[in-house]
CSV table of C-alpha atoms in Angstrom, one decimal:
chain,number,residue,atom,x,y,z
A,1425,MET,CA,12.1,-50.4,-68.0
A,1426,ASN,CA,10.4,-47.0,-67.2
A,1427,ARG,CA,13.6,-46.0,-64.9
A,1428,ILE,CA,15.0,-46.4,-68.6
A,1429,SER,CA,12.4,-43.8,-70.1
A,1430,ASP,CA,12.3,-41.9,-67.5
A,1431,GLU,CA,16.4,-40.7,-68.1
A,1432,VAL,CA,15.4,-40.5,-71.2
A,1433,ASN,CA,12.1,-37.6,-70.9
A,1434,LYS,CA,15.1,-35.6,-68.8
A,1435,TRP,CA,17.7,-36.0,-71.5
A,1436,VAL,CA,15.2,-35.3,-74.1
A,1437,ASN,CA,13.9,-31.9,-72.0
A,1438,ARG,CA,17.5,-31.3,-71.1
A,1439,SER,CA,18.5,-31.2,-74.7
A,1440,LEU,CA,15.3,-29.2,-76.4
A,1441,ASP,CA,14.3,-26.0,-76.7
A,1442,ARG,CA,12.3,-25.1,-72.7
A,1443,HIS,CA,12.4,-22.1,-71.9
A,1444,VAL,CA,11.9,-18.6,-73.8
A,1445,ARG,CA,12.6,-14.6,-71.3
A,1446,LEU,CA,10.4,-12.8,-73.9
A,1447,ALA,CA,11.2,-8.9,-73.4
A,1448,VAL,CA,8.3,-6.5,-74.1
A,1449,THR,CA,10.1,-2.3,-73.4
A,1450,GLY,CA,7.8,0.7,-75.2
A,1451,LEU,CA,8.0,3.5,-73.8
A,1452,SER,CA,5.7,5.9,-71.8
A,1453,ARG,CA,1.8,5.8,-72.3
A,1454,ALA,CA,3.2,3.5,-75.2
A,1455,GLY,CA,0.6,0.2,-72.6
A,1456,LYS,CA,3.0,-2.2,-71.4
A,1457,THR,CA,1.2,-3.2,-68.0
A,1458,ALA,CA,-2.1,-3.4,-69.9
A,1459,PHE,CA,-0.6,-5.8,-72.3
A,1460,ILE,CA,1.8,-7.7,-69.6
A,1461,THR,CA,-1.3,-8.4,-67.5
A,1462,SER,CA,-3.7,-9.4,-71.0
A,1463,LEU,CA,-1.0,-12.0,-72.4
A,1464,ILE,CA,-1.7,-12.9,-68.9
A,1465,ASN,CA,-5.2,-13.5,-69.1
A,1466,GLN,CA,-5.1,-15.1,-72.0
A,1467,LEU,CA,-2.5,-17.8,-71.6
A,1468,LEU,CA,-4.6,-18.7,-68.1
A,1469,HIS,CA,-7.4,-18.9,-70.5
A,1470,VAL,CA,-6.8,-20.9,-72.4
A,1471,SER,CA,-8.2,-24.5,-71.0
A,1472,THR,CA,-11.7,-22.5,-70.8
A,1473,ASN,CA,-12.3,-20.3,-72.5
A,1474,PRO,CA,-10.1,-19.2,-75.2
A,1475,ARG,CA,-10.9,-16.0,-77.4
A,1476,LEU,CA,-6.9,-17.0,-79.8
A,1477,PRO,CA,-8.4,-18.3,-83.1
A,1478,MET,CA,-5.1,-17.1,-85.3
A,1479,PHE,CA,-3.0,-18.3,-82.5
A,1480,SER,CA,-2.4,-22.0,-83.6
A,1481,ALA,CA,-1.8,-24.0,-79.7
A,1482,VAL,CA,-5.0,-23.1,-79.2
A,1483,ARG,CA,-7.2,-23.5,-82.4
A,1484,GLU,CA,-5.5,-27.3,-83.5
A,1485,GLY,CA,-6.2,-27.9,-79.0
A,1486,TYR,CA,-2.1,-28.8,-78.0
A,1487,LEU,CA,-1.6,-26.0,-75.5
A,1488,LEU,CA,-3.8,-27.6,-72.7
A,1489,GLY,CA,-3.0,-25.6,-70.6
A,1490,ALA,CA,-1.2,-22.5,-68.9
A,1491,LYS,CA,-0.4,-21.6,-64.8
A,1492,ARG,CA,1.4,-19.1,-62.9
A,1493,VAL,CA,4.7,-20.3,-61.0
A,1494,PRO,CA,7.5,-18.7,-58.7
A,1495,GLN,CA,9.9,-17.1,-60.6
A,1496,LEU,CA,13.4,-18.2,-60.9
A,1497,ASP,CA,14.8,-13.7,-60.5
A,1498,MET,CA,14.2,-13.4,-57.1
A,1499,HIS,CA,16.2,-10.6,-56.7
A,1500,VAL,CA,13.5,-9.2,-59.3
A,1501,PRO,CA,9.8,-6.8,-58.7
A,1502,LYS,CA,6.5,-9.6,-59.3
A,1503,PHE,CA,5.1,-8.4,-61.9
A,1504,GLY,CA,1.6,-7.0,-60.8
A,1505,TYR,CA,-1.1,-8.7,-62.6
A,1506,ASP,CA,-3.5,-9.7,-59.5
A,1507,ASP,CA,-3.6,-5.0,-58.6
A,1508,GLY,CA,-4.0,-5.2,-62.6
A,1509,MET,CA,-6.6,-7.2,-63.1
A,1510,ASN,CA,-8.8,-5.6,-59.4
A,1511,ALA,CA,-8.1,-2.0,-61.7
A,1512,LEU,CA,-9.4,-3.9,-64.4
A,1513,LEU,CA,-13.2,-5.4,-62.8
A,1514,SER,CA,-13.4,-2.3,-60.1
A,1515,THR,CA,-16.5,-0.1,-61.2
A,1516,PRO,CA,-15.9,1.4,-63.1
A,1517,PRO,CA,-12.7,-0.3,-65.3
A,1518,ALA,CA,-9.6,1.7,-64.7
A,1519,TRP,CA,-6.8,0.8,-66.5
A,1520,PRO,CA,-3.4,-1.2,-64.1
A,1521,GLN,CA,-1.5,1.2,-63.4
A,1522,PRO,CA,1.5,2.0,-64.5
A,1523,THR,CA,5.0,0.2,-64.0
A,1524,SER,CA,8.5,2.2,-63.6
A,1525,ASP,CA,10.9,-0.3,-63.0
A,1526,VAL,CA,11.4,-3.8,-64.1
A,1527,SER,CA,8.8,-6.6,-63.1
A,1528,GLN,CA,9.0,-9.5,-64.0
A,1529,THR,CA,6.1,-13.1,-64.6
A,1530,ARG,CA,6.4,-16.7,-65.2
A,1531,LEU,CA,4.3,-19.0,-66.5
A,1532,ALA,CA,4.4,-23.0,-67.1
A,1533,LEU,CA,2.2,-23.3,-70.4
A,1534,ARG,CA,1.8,-27.3,-70.9
A,1535,PHE,CA,1.3,-28.8,-74.3
A,1536,LYS,CA,0.9,-31.8,-76.5
A,1537,PRO,CA,4.0,-32.1,-78.8
A,1538,GLN,CA,3.2,-31.5,-82.1
A,1539,LYS,CA,6.8,-33.2,-84.1
A,1540,GLY,CA,10.4,-33.8,-83.4
A,1541,ALA,CA,12.5,-35.2,-80.1
A,1542,LEU,CA,9.3,-34.3,-78.1
A,1543,LYS,CA,6.7,-36.4,-79.9
A,1544,LEU,CA,8.1,-38.8,-80.1
A,1545,PHE,CA,8.9,-39.3,-76.8
A,1546,GLN,CA,6.5,-37.4,-74.3
A,1547,ASP,CA,2.7,-37.6,-74.7
A,1548,THR,CA,2.7,-33.5,-72.5
A,1549,ALA,CA,5.3,-30.8,-72.6
A,1550,THR,CA,6.4,-27.6,-70.5
A,1551,LEU,CA,7.6,-25.1,-72.3
A,1552,TYR,CA,8.6,-22.1,-69.7
A,1553,LEU,CA,7.7,-18.2,-70.4
A,1554,ASP,CA,9.5,-15.6,-68.3
A,1555,ILE,CA,7.7,-11.8,-69.4
A,1556,ILE,CA,10.6,-8.9,-68.6
A,1557,ASP,CA,8.7,-6.0,-68.4
A,1558,TYR,CA,11.1,-2.5,-68.5
A,1559,PRO,CA,10.9,1.3,-70.6
A,1560,GLY,CA,11.9,1.3,-73.5
A,1561,GLU,CA,13.3,4.8,-71.4
A,1562,TRP,CA,15.9,2.7,-70.1
A,1563,LEU,CA,17.3,1.7,-73.8
A,1564,LEU,CA,17.8,5.8,-75.1
A,1565,ASP,CA,20.7,5.4,-73.0
A,1566,LEU,CA,22.7,3.1,-75.2
A,1567,PRO,CA,24.8,6.0,-77.4
A,1568,LEU,CA,25.9,7.2,-74.3
A,1569,LEU,CA,28.0,4.6,-74.0
A,1570,ASP,CA,29.8,6.0,-77.2
A,1571,LEU,CA,30.0,9.0,-76.0
A,1572,ASP,CA,31.7,10.9,-73.6
A,1573,PHE,CA,30.5,13.8,-71.7
A,1574,ILE,CA,31.7,16.5,-73.4
A,1575,SER,CA,30.3,15.4,-77.0
A,1576,TRP,CA,27.2,14.6,-75.2
A,1577,SER,CA,26.0,17.7,-73.6
A,1578,LYS,CA,27.2,19.1,-76.8
A,1579,GLN,CA,24.4,17.0,-77.6
A,1580,GLN,CA,21.9,18.2,-75.6
A,1581,ALA,CA,22.8,21.8,-76.2
A,1582,GLN,CA,22.0,20.9,-79.9
A,1583,ALA,CA,18.4,19.3,-79.5
A,1584,LEU,CA,17.2,22.5,-77.8
A,1585,LYS,CA,14.8,24.3,-80.4
A,1586,GLY,CA,11.0,24.1,-80.3
A,1587,GLN,CA,8.9,23.8,-77.1
A,1588,ARG,CA,12.4,21.8,-75.8
A,1589,LEU,CA,13.6,25.4,-75.2
A,1590,ALA,CA,10.4,26.5,-73.7
A,1591,LEU,CA,10.3,24.3,-71.6
A,1592,ALA,CA,13.9,24.6,-70.6
A,1593,GLN,CA,14.4,28.3,-69.2
A,1594,SER,CA,13.6,27.3,-65.3
A,1595,TRP,CA,17.6,25.7,-65.7
A,1596,LEU,CA,18.8,27.1,-68.2
A,1597,ALA,CA,18.8,29.7,-65.7
A,1598,MET,CA,20.4,28.1,-63.0
A,1599,GLY,CA,23.2,27.1,-65.1
A,1600,GLU,CA,24.7,30.5,-66.6
A,1601,GLN,CA,26.2,31.2,-62.9
A,1602,PHE,CA,27.6,28.2,-63.1
A,1603,ASP,CA,31.4,27.6,-62.8
A,1604,PRO,CA,32.1,24.5,-63.8
A,1605,PHE,CA,36.1,25.1,-62.4
A,1606,ALA,CA,35.2,25.9,-58.9
A,1607,PRO,CA,35.6,23.5,-56.1
A,1608,ALA,CA,32.5,20.9,-56.1
A,1609,ASP,CA,29.5,21.9,-54.5
A,1610,GLU,CA,27.6,18.6,-54.5
A,1611,VAL,CA,24.7,20.8,-52.7
A,1612,LEU,CA,24.1,23.3,-56.4
A,1613,ILE,CA,24.5,20.3,-58.4
A,1614,GLU,CA,22.5,18.5,-57.2
A,1615,THR,CA,19.8,21.9,-57.5
A,1616,ILE,CA,20.6,22.0,-60.7
A,1617,SER,CA,19.8,18.6,-61.8
A,1618,VAL,CA,16.5,18.6,-59.4
A,1619,ALA,CA,15.0,21.8,-62.8
A,1620,PHE,CA,17.1,19.7,-65.1
A,1621,THR,CA,15.2,16.7,-64.2
A,1622,ASP,CA,12.3,18.5,-64.2
A,1623,TYR,CA,12.7,19.3,-67.8
A,1624,LEU,CA,12.5,16.4,-68.3
A,1625,HIS,CA,9.3,14.9,-66.8
A,1626,GLN,CA,7.4,18.2,-68.3
A,1627,CYS,CA,9.0,17.5,-71.9
A,1628,LYS,CA,7.1,14.2,-71.7
A,1629,ALA,CA,3.6,15.3,-69.6
A,1630,GLU,CA,4.0,18.8,-71.0
A,1631,GLY,CA,5.2,19.5,-74.3
A,1632,GLY,CA,4.5,15.2,-75.4
A,1633,LEU,CA,7.8,14.4,-76.6
A,1634,HIS,CA,10.0,11.1,-75.8
A,1635,TRP,CA,13.2,11.9,-76.2
A,1636,VAL,CA,14.7,12.0,-73.0
A,1637,GLN,CA,18.3,11.4,-71.5
A,1638,PRO,CA,19.2,9.8,-69.8
A,1639,GLY,CA,16.7,8.3,-69.5
A,1640,ARG,CA,16.4,6.5,-65.5
A,1641,PHE,CA,16.2,10.2,-65.2
A,1642,VAL,CA,12.5,9.8,-65.9
A,1643,LEU,CA,12.0,6.3,-64.3
A,1644,PRO,CA,14.8,5.3,-61.4
A,1645,GLY,CA,13.4,3.2,-60.7
A,1646,GLU,CA,15.3,2.1,-56.9
A,1647,LEU,CA,17.8,4.8,-58.3
A,1648,ALA,CA,15.7,7.7,-56.8
A,1649,GLY,CA,17.5,10.3,-55.1
A,1650,ALA,CA,20.9,8.9,-56.0
A,1651,PRO,CA,24.0,10.6,-56.5
A,1652,VAL,CA,24.6,8.6,-60.3
A,1653,LEU,CA,21.4,10.9,-61.6
A,1654,GLN,CA,22.3,14.3,-60.2
A,1655,PHE,CA,24.3,15.5,-62.8
A,1656,PHE,CA,23.4,16.8,-66.1
A,1657,PRO,CA,24.8,18.8,-70.0
A,1658,MET,CA,27.5,20.4,-70.0
A,1659,ILE,CA,25.9,23.1,-72.7
A,1660,TRP,CA,27.2,26.1,-72.1
A,1661,THR,CA,30.6,25.5,-73.3
A,1662,ASN,CA,30.5,28.0,-75.5
A,1663,LYS,CA,31.9,30.0,-73.2
A,1664,TYR,CA,34.6,27.9,-72.8
A,1665,THR,CA,36.7,25.8,-74.4
A,1666,GLU,CA,37.4,21.6,-74.9
A,1667,GLN,CA,41.1,23.0,-74.0
A,1668,GLN,CA,40.8,25.1,-70.9
A,1669,LEU,CA,37.6,22.3,-69.8
A,1670,ALA,CA,40.3,19.6,-70.4
A,1671,THR,CA,41.7,21.3,-67.7
A,1672,ALA,CA,38.9,21.2,-64.8
A,1673,THR,CA,40.5,19.3,-61.7
A,1674,ASP,CA,38.9,16.4,-60.5
A,1675,ASP,CA,37.9,17.1,-57.8
A,1676,SER,CA,35.9,20.6,-58.8
A,1677,ASN,CA,32.4,20.5,-60.4
A,1678,PHE,CA,33.1,20.0,-64.0
A,1679,GLY,CA,34.9,16.9,-62.1
A,1680,MET,CA,32.1,15.6,-60.4
A,1681,LEU,CA,29.8,16.1,-63.6
A,1682,LYS,CA,32.9,14.2,-65.8
A,1683,GLN,CA,32.6,11.5,-62.4
A,1684,ARG,CA,28.8,11.2,-62.5
A,1685,TYR,CA,27.9,10.8,-66.3
A,1686,LYS,CA,30.8,7.7,-66.2
A,1687,TYR,CA,29.3,5.6,-63.7
A,1688,TYR,CA,25.5,6.2,-64.7
A,1689,GLN,CA,27.4,4.9,-68.2
A,1690,GLN,CA,28.6,2.2,-66.2
A,1691,HIS,CA,27.1,0.9,-63.6
A,1692,VAL,CA,24.0,1.8,-64.6
A,1693,VAL,CA,23.5,1.5,-68.7
A,1694,LYS,CA,25.7,-0.8,-69.3
A,1695,ALA,CA,25.8,-3.0,-66.4
A,1696,PHE,CA,21.5,-3.2,-67.7
A,1697,TYR,CA,22.1,-4.7,-70.4
A,1698,ASN,CA,24.5,-7.2,-69.1
A,1699,ASP,CA,21.9,-7.9,-66.2
A,1700,HIS,CA,19.0,-8.3,-68.4
A,1701,PHE,CA,19.2,-7.1,-72.7
A,1702,SER,CA,22.0,-10.3,-73.2
A,1703,LYS,CA,19.4,-12.7,-72.0
A,1704,PHE,CA,15.8,-11.6,-73.5
A,1705,ASP,CA,14.6,-14.1,-76.1
A,1706,ARG,CA,12.3,-12.7,-77.7
A,1707,GLN,CA,11.7,-8.5,-78.0
A,1708,ILE,CA,7.6,-6.6,-78.6
A,1709,VAL,CA,8.3,-3.2,-78.4
A,1710,LEU,CA,4.7,-1.8,-77.7
A,1711,VAL,CA,4.0,2.1,-80.2
A,1712,ASP,CA,1.9,4.7,-79.0
A,1713,CYS,CA,1.3,5.8,-82.5
A,1714,LEU,CA,-1.8,7.6,-82.4
A,1715,GLN,CA,-1.0,10.0,-79.0
A,1716,PRO,CA,1.8,11.7,-80.8
A,1717,LEU,CA,-0.3,12.2,-84.4
A,1718,ASN,CA,-2.6,14.0,-81.9
A,1719,ALA,CA,-0.2,16.2,-80.7
A,1720,GLY,CA,1.9,17.2,-83.6
A,1721,TYR,CA,3.8,17.3,-85.6
A,1722,GLU,CA,7.5,18.5,-83.6
A,1723,SER,CA,5.5,15.6,-80.7
A,1724,PHE,CA,4.9,13.1,-83.5
A,1725,ASN,CA,8.8,13.2,-84.8
A,1726,ASP,CA,9.9,13.1,-81.6
A,1727,MET,CA,8.5,9.6,-81.7
A,1728,ARG,CA,10.3,9.0,-84.1
A,1729,GLN,CA,13.6,10.3,-82.8
A,1730,ALA,CA,14.0,8.2,-79.6
A,1731,LEU,CA,11.7,5.0,-81.9
A,1732,ASP,CA,15.9,5.7,-84.4
A,1733,GLN,CA,18.6,5.4,-80.6
A,1734,LEU,CA,15.4,2.8,-79.1
A,1735,MET,CA,16.4,0.4,-82.2
A,1736,GLN,CA,20.2,0.9,-82.0
A,1737,SER,CA,19.4,-2.5,-79.3
A,1738,PHE,CA,18.1,-4.2,-82.2
A,1739,LYS,CA,21.6,-4.1,-84.3
A,1740,TYR,CA,23.5,-7.3,-83.8
A,1741,GLY,CA,25.8,-7.4,-86.5
A,1742,ARG,CA,29.0,-8.1,-85.8
A,1743,SER,CA,31.1,-5.2,-85.4
A,1744,SER,CA,28.0,-2.8,-83.9
A,1745,MET,CA,28.1,-2.1,-79.9
A,1746,LEU,CA,26.1,-4.0,-78.7
A,1747,ARG,CA,27.8,-8.0,-80.6
A,1748,ARG,CA,30.6,-6.2,-79.1
A,1749,LEU,CA,29.7,-5.5,-75.4
A,1750,PHE,CA,27.0,-7.9,-75.0
A,1751,ALA,CA,26.8,-10.7,-76.9
A,1752,PRO,CA,22.6,-10.8,-76.8
A,1753,ARG,CA,20.7,-13.0,-78.1
A,1754,ILE,CA,16.9,-12.5,-79.5
A,1755,ASP,CA,15.8,-13.4,-82.6
A,1756,LYS,CA,13.4,-12.9,-82.9
A,1757,VAL,CA,11.1,-8.8,-83.0
A,1758,LEU,CA,7.6,-7.8,-82.8
A,1759,PHE,CA,6.9,-4.3,-83.2
A,1760,ALA,CA,3.2,-3.4,-82.4
A,1761,ALA,CA,1.3,-0.6,-82.3
A,1762,THR,CA,-0.7,-0.8,-79.2
A,1763,LYS,CA,-4.8,0.5,-79.2
A,1764,ALA,CA,-5.8,0.3,-82.0
A,1765,ASP,CA,-9.1,0.1,-80.7
A,1766,HIS,CA,-9.3,3.8,-80.4
A,1767,ILE,CA,-9.7,4.0,-84.4
A,1768,THR,CA,-12.0,2.3,-87.3
A,1769,PRO,CA,-11.3,-1.1,-88.2
A,1770,GLU,CA,-10.6,0.2,-91.4
A,1771,GLN,CA,-8.0,2.2,-90.3
A,1772,HIS,CA,-6.4,-0.3,-88.8
A,1773,PRO,CA,-4.0,-1.5,-91.9
A,1774,ASN,CA,-2.8,2.7,-92.0
A,1775,LEU,CA,-1.4,1.9,-88.4
A,1776,VAL,CA,0.3,-0.9,-89.5
A,1777,GLY,CA,1.8,0.9,-93.4
A,1778,LEU,CA,2.8,3.8,-90.3
A,1779,LEU,CA,4.8,1.7,-87.9
A,1780,GLN,CA,6.5,0.2,-91.2
A,1781,GLN,CA,7.5,3.1,-91.7
A,1782,LEU,CA,8.3,4.0,-88.7
A,1783,VAL,CA,11.1,1.0,-87.9
A,1784,ASN,CA,12.1,0.4,-92.2
A,1785,GLU,CA,15.6,1.5,-91.2
A,1786,ALA,CA,15.2,-2.0,-87.6
A,1787,TRP,CA,14.0,-3.7,-90.5
A,1788,GLN,CA,16.5,-3.7,-92.9
A,1789,THR,CA,19.7,-4.6,-90.3
A,1790,ALA,CA,17.1,-6.8,-88.8
A,1791,SER,CA,17.7,-8.6,-92.0
A,1792,PHE,CA,20.5,-9.0,-92.8
A,1793,GLU,CA,21.3,-10.2,-89.7
A,1794,GLY,CA,18.7,-12.5,-89.9
A,1795,ILE,CA,17.1,-11.5,-87.4
A,1796,SER,CA,13.0,-12.1,-87.3
A,1797,MET,CA,11.2,-8.6,-87.8
A,1798,ASP,CA,7.0,-7.8,-88.0
A,1799,CYS,CA,4.4,-5.5,-87.1
A,1800,VAL,CA,1.3,-5.9,-86.4
A,1801,SER,CA,-1.0,-3.7,-85.0
A,1802,LEU,CA,-3.1,-4.9,-81.5
A,1803,ALA,CA,-5.2,-3.0,-78.6
A,1804,SER,CA,-3.7,-6.2,-75.2
A,1805,ILE,CA,-7.3,-4.5,-73.5
A,1806,GLN,CA,-10.2,-3.4,-76.3
A,1807,ALA,CA,-12.2,-0.3,-75.3
A,1808,SER,CA,-14.8,0.4,-77.7
A,1809,GLU,CA,-17.6,-1.0,-80.0
A,1810,PRO,CA,-17.2,-0.4,-83.3
A,1811,GLY,CA,-19.9,0.0,-86.3
A,1812,PHE,CA,-21.1,2.5,-88.4
A,1813,VAL,CA,-23.7,5.6,-88.0
A,1814,ASN,CA,-25.7,7.1,-89.8
A,1815,TYR,CA,-23.8,10.9,-91.4
A,1816,GLN,CA,-25.7,12.7,-94.6
A,1817,GLY,CA,-27.8,9.8,-95.5
A,1818,GLN,CA,-24.5,8.2,-95.9
A,1819,GLN,CA,-22.7,4.9,-93.0
A,1820,VAL,CA,-20.0,5.4,-92.6
A,1821,PRO,CA,-17.5,3.6,-89.6
A,1822,ALA,CA,-17.8,4.9,-85.5
A,1823,LEU,CA,-16.4,3.7,-82.6
A,1824,ARG,CA,-18.5,3.9,-79.6
A,1825,GLY,CA,-16.7,4.1,-75.4
A,1826,THR,CA,-16.3,6.1,-72.2
A,1827,ASP,CA,-14.2,8.6,-72.0
A,1828,MET,CA,-11.8,8.8,-68.8
A,1829,VAL,CA,-14.8,11.3,-67.0
A,1830,GLY,CA,-17.3,9.2,-67.6
A,1831,ASN,CA,-19.1,9.7,-71.2
A,1832,VAL,CA,-20.5,7.3,-73.6
A,1833,GLN,CA,-18.7,9.1,-76.5
A,1834,THR,CA,-20.0,8.0,-80.9
A,1835,PHE,CA,-16.8,9.8,-82.8
A,1836,PHE,CA,-15.3,8.8,-85.5
A,1837,PRO,CA,-11.2,9.9,-85.0
A,1838,GLY,CA,-10.0,10.6,-88.4
A,1839,ASP,CA,-7.3,8.7,-90.6
A,1840,VAL,CA,-4.6,7.3,-89.4
A,1841,PRO,CA,-1.6,8.0,-92.5
A,1842,ARG,CA,-0.7,5.2,-94.3
A,1843,ARG,CA,3.1,6.9,-94.6
A,1844,LEU,CA,5.4,9.3,-92.8
A,1845,PRO,CA,3.4,13.0,-92.5
A,1846,ASN,CA,5.1,15.9,-93.1
A,1847,GLN,CA,3.0,19.0,-91.5
A,1848,ASP,CA,0.6,19.2,-93.9
A,1849,PHE,CA,-2.0,16.8,-92.2
A,1850,TRP,CA,-1.9,18.6,-89.1
A,1851,ASP,CA,-2.7,22.0,-91.1
A,1852,GLU,CA,-5.1,20.6,-93.2
A,1853,LYS,CA,-6.8,16.1,-91.6
A,1854,GLY,CA,-6.0,17.0,-88.2
A,1855,PHE,CA,-6.6,14.0,-85.4
A,1856,ASP,CA,-9.0,13.8,-82.4
A,1857,PHE,CA,-7.7,10.8,-81.1
A,1858,ILE,CA,-10.0,10.4,-77.3
A,1859,ASN,CA,-8.8,8.0,-74.8
A,1860,LEU,CA,-11.3,5.2,-73.2
A,1861,ARG,CA,-11.6,3.7,-70.3
A,1862,PRO,CA,-11.9,-0.1,-70.3
A,1863,LEU,CA,-15.5,-1.6,-70.9
A,1864,PRO,CA,-16.3,-3.5,-68.0
A,1865,GLN,CA,-15.0,-6.6,-67.6
A,1866,GLN,CA,-16.9,-10.1,-65.9
A,1867,MET,CA,-13.9,-11.8,-63.9
A,1868,ASP,CA,-15.0,-15.6,-65.1
A,1869,GLU,CA,-13.9,-14.7,-69.0
A,1870,PRO,CA,-10.6,-13.8,-70.9
A,1871,LEU,CA,-9.7,-10.1,-71.4
A,1872,PRO,CA,-11.3,-8.3,-75.1
A,1873,HIS,CA,-7.8,-7.7,-77.3
A,1874,ILE,CA,-7.4,-6.7,-81.0
A,1875,ARG,CA,-4.9,-9.4,-82.8
A,1876,MET,CA,-3.0,-10.4,-79.1
A,1877,ASP,CA,-3.7,-13.9,-80.7
A,1878,LYS,CA,-1.3,-13.0,-84.0
A,1879,ALA,CA,0.8,-11.4,-81.6
A,1880,LEU,CA,0.8,-14.9,-79.3
A,1881,GLU,CA,1.5,-17.3,-82.5
A,1882,TYR,CA,4.2,-14.5,-83.7
A,1883,LEU,CA,6.2,-14.7,-80.2
A,1884,LEU,CA,4.9,-18.1,-78.9
A,1885,GLY,CA,4.1,-20.0,-82.3
A,1886,ASP,CA,7.2,-21.7,-83.1
A,1887,LYS,CA,7.9,-23.0,-79.1
A,1888,LEU,CA,4.8,-25.0,-78.5
A,1889,GLN,CA,5.3,-27.0,-81.5
C-alpha cells in the first residue's frame, strides 16, 4: 500500500506546477541586487523571525521554511547573496555591489498545501523558485530586431540632441573622416567603437540618461572586448545616399559595420530571448523614478523612453515580434517603484500613481492579452526612519538617515508628482533626493523593508496554496 501511495505522490508532483522561474530586471541603479538579496533573506527567515504580514503563506502559517539549493543551470553564474549580506553587515554598512550580467539562484520552499490535489495526497510540498537577475538594458535591444543597420543609424542620429549631442562630440569628430567605402580597417573601427561606447557610458553616468543602444555595450558581461561589440551607427549618412551606401562591398568599412550589427542582432539580442526570456514564468521590473526626478526634465523623459522600449518585451499578442520569435510564457508582471524609503510615507501613493502613468500603455496591452500586471512602491532594504519634525509650529513629515559620506540627515525630499510632470515641476517645485546608506543590520534578523511582503504575495502567493 505504501508503495502505491508513493507512486501516486510522484505522479501528483509531476503533473502539478511545482517550479517558478522569476525574472528580476530594471535599468541601472534601480536596485536589482538589493531586491534579490532582500527577497532571499526574507524567505530564509520565514521559519524563525518572519516580517511579512501581507504574504498570506507566512501570515497563515502554511509556508514552513526555505533553503538555498544548487541551481540546475550550471552555466549561469551564481547570484552573490553571501557577498551582498557581507556588505550589509559590514561596519559601516554598504550596499551590495551591482551585477552586470545574468546571474541566478535557487530556493526550495516547503509548504502545507491548502487546496486541490496536493492537499488530498500530501501533508507538505516543495516549490522550487529560480530567481534570475538580468540587466534591463538588454531588453532595450529588442527593437533592433526590426531595424536594419541604416534604419538604426538614422534613429541614433535623430536622438543626438541636448545632453546627448554635447556628450557625443568626441566620437562624432572621429567619424567625420570615416570612409565607408574604404577597405575594412578593423583597428580604426575598434577605435571609433571605443569612443562610441565611452559616449554611451557618459550618457548614463553624467547625463542621467537611460535609453542606450546597444545595451550590451554598457553592460557587456562575458562579451567584453569581443568584436561583436565593436561597431557604431553610421550617423553621417547625410553625406551619402542610401543607393551609394548600398554599393559598399562586404569587405569595406561599411560592410564590416553592417556584418557586426547583423551578428549582434542574431547572436546577442535574439539569443538572449531564446536562451532566457522565453523561459521566464513571472517578471518583476524595478523602476527608480526618484533619480530622474532629481536629474531634471530631460533625464526623466529619457527614462520614459527607455521604459517604453523595455516594455515592448511584454507585448505578447499573436502578431507581435515576441510571439513570432520566442513564444514567451510570462503570466504575471509586477512593476515596482524602488527606494520608497527615500521619500516620506504620505508620498508613497503618488509614487505608485506616477509609475502607473509610466507603464499605462503596457498595462492596457497586457490586460488585453490576459497577462496580470500590478504596480507597487517598495524599499527592498529600508535605509531611513520616517517621522515628524516641528516646522514653523507645525508637525511635518520627515526622514532620518545616513548619507553616503556618513552624515546623519533629517530631511523632506519634496513632493512626488502623482502624474507625469511637465517642465513646470522642475522650474517651480524641484525635488531633492538624497542617496542613503543602509541602516545597521543584525545577522539573525531579516532585513528591514517596505512592502516586500506585498511583492511576494503577488509573485508567489498563488503558487503556495
